[in-house]
mmCIF file of C-alpha atoms in Angstrom:
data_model
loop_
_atom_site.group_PDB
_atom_site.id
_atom_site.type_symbol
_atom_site.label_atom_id
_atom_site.label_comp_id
_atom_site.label_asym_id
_atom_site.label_seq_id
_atom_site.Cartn_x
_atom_site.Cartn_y
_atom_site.Cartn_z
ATOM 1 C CA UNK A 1 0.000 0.000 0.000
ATOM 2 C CA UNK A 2 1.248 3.372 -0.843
ATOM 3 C CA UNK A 3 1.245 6.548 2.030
ATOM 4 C CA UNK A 4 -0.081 9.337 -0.129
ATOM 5 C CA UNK A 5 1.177 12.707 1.356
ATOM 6 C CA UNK A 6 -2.001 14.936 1.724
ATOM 7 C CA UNK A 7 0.059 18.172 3.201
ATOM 8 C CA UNK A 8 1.319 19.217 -0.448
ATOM 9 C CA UNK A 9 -2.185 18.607 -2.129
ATOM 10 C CA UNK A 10 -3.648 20.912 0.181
ATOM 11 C CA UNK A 11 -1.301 23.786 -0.196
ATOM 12 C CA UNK A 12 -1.274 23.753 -3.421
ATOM 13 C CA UNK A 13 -5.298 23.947 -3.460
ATOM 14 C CA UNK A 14 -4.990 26.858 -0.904
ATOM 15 C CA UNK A 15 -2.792 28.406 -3.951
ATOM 16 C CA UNK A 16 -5.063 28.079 -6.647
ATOM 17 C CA UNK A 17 -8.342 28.530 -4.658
ATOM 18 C CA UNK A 18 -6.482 32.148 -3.522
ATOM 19 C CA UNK A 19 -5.713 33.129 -6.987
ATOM 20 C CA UNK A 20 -8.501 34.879 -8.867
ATOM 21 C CA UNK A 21 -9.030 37.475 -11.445
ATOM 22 C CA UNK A 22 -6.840 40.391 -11.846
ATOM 23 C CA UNK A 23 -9.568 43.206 -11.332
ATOM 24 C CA UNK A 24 -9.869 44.866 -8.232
ATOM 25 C CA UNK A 25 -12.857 44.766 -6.397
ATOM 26 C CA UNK A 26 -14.804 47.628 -6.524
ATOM 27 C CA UNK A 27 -15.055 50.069 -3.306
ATOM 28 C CA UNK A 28 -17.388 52.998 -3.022
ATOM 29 C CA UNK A 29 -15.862 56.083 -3.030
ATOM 30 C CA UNK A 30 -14.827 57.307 0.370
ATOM 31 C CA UNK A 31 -17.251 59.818 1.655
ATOM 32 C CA UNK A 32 -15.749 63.170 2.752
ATOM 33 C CA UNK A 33 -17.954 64.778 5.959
ATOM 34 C CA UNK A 34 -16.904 66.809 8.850
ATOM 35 C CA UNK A 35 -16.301 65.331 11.777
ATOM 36 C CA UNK A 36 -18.884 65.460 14.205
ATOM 37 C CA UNK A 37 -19.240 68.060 16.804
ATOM 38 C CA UNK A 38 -18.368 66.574 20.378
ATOM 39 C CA UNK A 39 -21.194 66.296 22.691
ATOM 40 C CA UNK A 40 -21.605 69.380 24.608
ATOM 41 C CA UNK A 41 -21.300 68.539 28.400
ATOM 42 C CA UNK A 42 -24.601 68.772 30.344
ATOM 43 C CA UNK A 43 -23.367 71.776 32.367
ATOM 44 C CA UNK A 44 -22.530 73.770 29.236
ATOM 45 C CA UNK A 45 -26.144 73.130 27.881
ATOM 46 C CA UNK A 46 -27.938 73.564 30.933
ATOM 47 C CA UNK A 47 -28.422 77.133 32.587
ATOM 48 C CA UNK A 48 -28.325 75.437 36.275
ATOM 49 C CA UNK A 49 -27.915 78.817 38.583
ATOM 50 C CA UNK A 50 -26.456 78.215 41.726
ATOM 51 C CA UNK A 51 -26.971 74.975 44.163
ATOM 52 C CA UNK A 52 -28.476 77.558 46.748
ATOM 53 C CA UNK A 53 -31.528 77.719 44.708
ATOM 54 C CA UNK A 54 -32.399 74.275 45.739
ATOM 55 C CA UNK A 55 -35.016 73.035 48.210
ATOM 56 C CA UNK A 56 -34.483 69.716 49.928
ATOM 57 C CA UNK A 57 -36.228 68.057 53.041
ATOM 58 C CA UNK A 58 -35.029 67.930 56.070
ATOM 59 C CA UNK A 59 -35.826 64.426 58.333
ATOM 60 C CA UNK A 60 -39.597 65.897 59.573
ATOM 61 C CA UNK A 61 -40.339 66.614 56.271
ATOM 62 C CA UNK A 62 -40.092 70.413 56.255
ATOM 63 C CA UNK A 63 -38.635 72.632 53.442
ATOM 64 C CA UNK A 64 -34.739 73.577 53.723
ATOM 65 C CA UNK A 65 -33.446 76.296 51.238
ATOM 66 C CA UNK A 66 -29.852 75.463 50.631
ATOM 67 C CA UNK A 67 -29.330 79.047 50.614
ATOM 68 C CA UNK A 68 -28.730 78.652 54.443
ATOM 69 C CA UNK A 69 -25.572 78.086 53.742
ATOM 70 C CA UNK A 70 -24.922 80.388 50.774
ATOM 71 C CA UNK A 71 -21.037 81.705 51.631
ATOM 72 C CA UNK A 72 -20.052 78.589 52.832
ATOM 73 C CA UNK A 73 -18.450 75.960 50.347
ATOM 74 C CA UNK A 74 -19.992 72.413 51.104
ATOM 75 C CA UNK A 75 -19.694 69.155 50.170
ATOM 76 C CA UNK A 76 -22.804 67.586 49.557
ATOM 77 C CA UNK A 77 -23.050 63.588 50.014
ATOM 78 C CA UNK A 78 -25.829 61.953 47.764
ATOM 79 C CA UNK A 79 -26.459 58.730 49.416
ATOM 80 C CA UNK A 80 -29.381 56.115 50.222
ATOM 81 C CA UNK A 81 -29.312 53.611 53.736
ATOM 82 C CA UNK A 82 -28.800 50.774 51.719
ATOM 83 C CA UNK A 83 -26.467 51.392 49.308
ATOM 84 C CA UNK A 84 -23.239 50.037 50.599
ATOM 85 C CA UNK A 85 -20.351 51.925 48.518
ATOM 86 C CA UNK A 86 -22.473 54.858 50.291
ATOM 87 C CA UNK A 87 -21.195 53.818 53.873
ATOM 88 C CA UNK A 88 -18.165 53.619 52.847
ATOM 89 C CA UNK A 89 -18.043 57.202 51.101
ATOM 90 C CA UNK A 90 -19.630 58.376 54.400
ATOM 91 C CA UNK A 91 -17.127 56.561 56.799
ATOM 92 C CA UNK A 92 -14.475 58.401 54.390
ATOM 93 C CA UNK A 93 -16.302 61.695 55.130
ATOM 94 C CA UNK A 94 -16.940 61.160 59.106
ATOM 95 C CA UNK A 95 -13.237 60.523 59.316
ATOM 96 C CA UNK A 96 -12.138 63.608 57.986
ATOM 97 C CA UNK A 97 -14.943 65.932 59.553
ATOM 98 C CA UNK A 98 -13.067 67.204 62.014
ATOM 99 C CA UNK A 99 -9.877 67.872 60.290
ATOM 100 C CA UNK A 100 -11.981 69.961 57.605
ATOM 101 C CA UNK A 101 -11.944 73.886 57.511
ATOM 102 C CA UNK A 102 -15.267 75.047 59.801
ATOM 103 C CA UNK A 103 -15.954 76.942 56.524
ATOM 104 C CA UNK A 104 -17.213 73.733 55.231
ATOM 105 C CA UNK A 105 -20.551 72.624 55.324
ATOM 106 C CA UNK A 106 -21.060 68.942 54.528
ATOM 107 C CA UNK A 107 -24.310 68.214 54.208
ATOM 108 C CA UNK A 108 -25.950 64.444 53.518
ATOM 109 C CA UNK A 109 -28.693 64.260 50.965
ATOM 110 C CA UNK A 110 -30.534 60.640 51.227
ATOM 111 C CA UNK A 111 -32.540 59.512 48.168
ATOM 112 C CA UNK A 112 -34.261 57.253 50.464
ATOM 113 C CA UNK A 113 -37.769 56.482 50.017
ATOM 114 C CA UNK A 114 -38.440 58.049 53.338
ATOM 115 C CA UNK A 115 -36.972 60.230 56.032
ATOM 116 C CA UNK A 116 -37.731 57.077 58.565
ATOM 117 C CA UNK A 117 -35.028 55.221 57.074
ATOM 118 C CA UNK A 118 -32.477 57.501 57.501
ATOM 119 C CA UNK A 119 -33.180 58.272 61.010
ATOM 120 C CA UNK A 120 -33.228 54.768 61.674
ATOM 121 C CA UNK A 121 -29.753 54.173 59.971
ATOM 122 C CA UNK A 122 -28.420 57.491 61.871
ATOM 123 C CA UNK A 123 -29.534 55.932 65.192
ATOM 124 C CA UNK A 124 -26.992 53.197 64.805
ATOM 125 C CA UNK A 125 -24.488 55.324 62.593
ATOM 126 C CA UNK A 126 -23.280 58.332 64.198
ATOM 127 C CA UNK A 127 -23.305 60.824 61.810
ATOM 128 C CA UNK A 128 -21.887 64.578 62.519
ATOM 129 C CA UNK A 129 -23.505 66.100 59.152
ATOM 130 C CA UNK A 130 -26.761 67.745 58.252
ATOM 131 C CA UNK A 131 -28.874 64.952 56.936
ATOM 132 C CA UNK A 132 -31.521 66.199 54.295
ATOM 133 C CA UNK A 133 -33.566 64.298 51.944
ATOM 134 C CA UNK A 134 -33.836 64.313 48.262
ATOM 135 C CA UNK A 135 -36.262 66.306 46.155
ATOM 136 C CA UNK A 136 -37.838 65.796 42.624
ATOM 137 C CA UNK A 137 -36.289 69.393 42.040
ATOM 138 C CA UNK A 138 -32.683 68.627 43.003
ATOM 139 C CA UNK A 139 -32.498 65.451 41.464
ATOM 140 C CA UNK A 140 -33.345 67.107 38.442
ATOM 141 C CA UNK A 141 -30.817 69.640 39.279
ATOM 142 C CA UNK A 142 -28.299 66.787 39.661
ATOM 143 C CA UNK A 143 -29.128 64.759 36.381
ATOM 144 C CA UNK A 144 -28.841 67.915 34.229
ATOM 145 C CA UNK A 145 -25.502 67.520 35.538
ATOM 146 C CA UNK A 146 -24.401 64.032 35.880
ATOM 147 C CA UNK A 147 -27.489 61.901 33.874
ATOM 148 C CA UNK A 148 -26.041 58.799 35.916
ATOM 149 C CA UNK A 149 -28.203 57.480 38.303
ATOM 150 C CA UNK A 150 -25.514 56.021 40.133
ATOM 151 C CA UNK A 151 -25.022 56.399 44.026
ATOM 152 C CA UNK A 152 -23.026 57.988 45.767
ATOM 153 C CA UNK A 153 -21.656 61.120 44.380
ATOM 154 C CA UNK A 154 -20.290 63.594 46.190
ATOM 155 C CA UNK A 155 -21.124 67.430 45.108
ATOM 156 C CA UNK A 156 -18.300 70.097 45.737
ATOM 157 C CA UNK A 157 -20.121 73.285 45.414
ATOM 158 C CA UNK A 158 -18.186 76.696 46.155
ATOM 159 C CA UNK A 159 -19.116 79.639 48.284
ATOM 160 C CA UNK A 160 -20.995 81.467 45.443
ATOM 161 C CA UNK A 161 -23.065 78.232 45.252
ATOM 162 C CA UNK A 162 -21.341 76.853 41.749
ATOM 163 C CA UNK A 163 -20.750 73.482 41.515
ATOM 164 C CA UNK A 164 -16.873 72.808 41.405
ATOM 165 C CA UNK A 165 -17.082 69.448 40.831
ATOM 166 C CA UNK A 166 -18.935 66.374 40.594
ATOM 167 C CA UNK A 167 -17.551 62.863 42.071
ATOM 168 C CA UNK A 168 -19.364 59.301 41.309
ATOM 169 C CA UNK A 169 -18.312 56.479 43.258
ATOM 170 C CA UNK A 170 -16.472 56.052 46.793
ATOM 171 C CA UNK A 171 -14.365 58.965 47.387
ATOM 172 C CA UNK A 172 -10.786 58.041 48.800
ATOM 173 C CA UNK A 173 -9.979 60.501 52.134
ATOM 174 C CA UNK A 174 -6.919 61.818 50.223
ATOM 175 C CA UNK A 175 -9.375 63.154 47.524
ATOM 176 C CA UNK A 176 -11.946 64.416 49.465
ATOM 177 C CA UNK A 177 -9.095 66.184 51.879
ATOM 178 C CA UNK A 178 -7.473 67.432 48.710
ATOM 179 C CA UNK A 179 -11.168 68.722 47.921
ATOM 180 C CA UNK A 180 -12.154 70.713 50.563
ATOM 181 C CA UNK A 181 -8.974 72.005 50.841
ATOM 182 C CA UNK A 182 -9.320 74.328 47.888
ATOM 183 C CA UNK A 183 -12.954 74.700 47.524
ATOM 184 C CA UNK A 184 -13.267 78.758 48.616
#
């Protein structure tokens, strides 16, 4: 019986079965466009006037103007009692309460479903912040700024009431240090 070498026979079909005609294949002509515009970002498109506009809740359920603390900077903590990257943003923020300018007003904004929550949680988690609930108006505020609906983010707003800078996710103590140290 004779061993017939298959290796060769295939290579050369691969040859011939990769050979064709000599015309090119047609392409369509390239198409000549300007690039396009980069997406604005939501805080150039949005007229959003200062955070001390804003009404939030406090815990009873009464109106709170954030313009009580209009020529203070603050750092603003949007959180919810069961979101657990929030704890540990807050436990970043407790720690450094102290050590942060009096100047400073951080302020806790639950998106809780109710203010019985997050008196609840506070009973068992010392907190040394103003605790304030969510409204439909400043979470509107806040998407037209950061469409996310992630949680947390932390809200560095300056003495005039403009928003210096918006943080998603846990904050590390270095940052948030770093942070109020030059909001003015």
């Amino acid at each position: 019986m004779h061993r017939v070498c298959v290796a060769p026979f295939l290579v050369a079909l691969m040859f011939v079965a990769s050979c064709g005609t000599s015309e090119p294949t047609p392409t369509a002509p390239p198409v000549i466009a300007p690039a396009p515009a980069p997406a604005p970002s939501p805080t150039a498109a949005v007229s959003l006037g200062p955070v001390h506009q804003l009404v939030v809740k406090d815990l009873a359920g009464k109106d709170v103007s954030l313009s009580t603390f209009a020529g203070r900077p603050m750092i603003i903590e949007i959180w919810a009692t069961w979101c657990g990257p929030c704890r540990v943003n807050r436990a970043n923020v407790q720690a450094l309460k102290g050590s942060m300018p009096a100047r400073i007003a951080v302020v806790g904004i639950s998106v809780d479903s109710g203010a019985s929550l997050v008196t609840n949680f506070l009973k068992s988690n010392h907190a040394n912040e103003i605790e304030l609930m969510a409204t439909p108006a400043f979470m509107e505020f806040i998407r037209a700024i950061n469409p996310s609906n992630s949680i947390p983010k932390t809200l560095y707003v300056d003495s005039k009431g403009r928003v210096a800078d918006l943080a998603e996710g846990v904050q590390s103590q270095q940052w948030l240090a770093a942070m109020a140290k030059n909001l003015k």
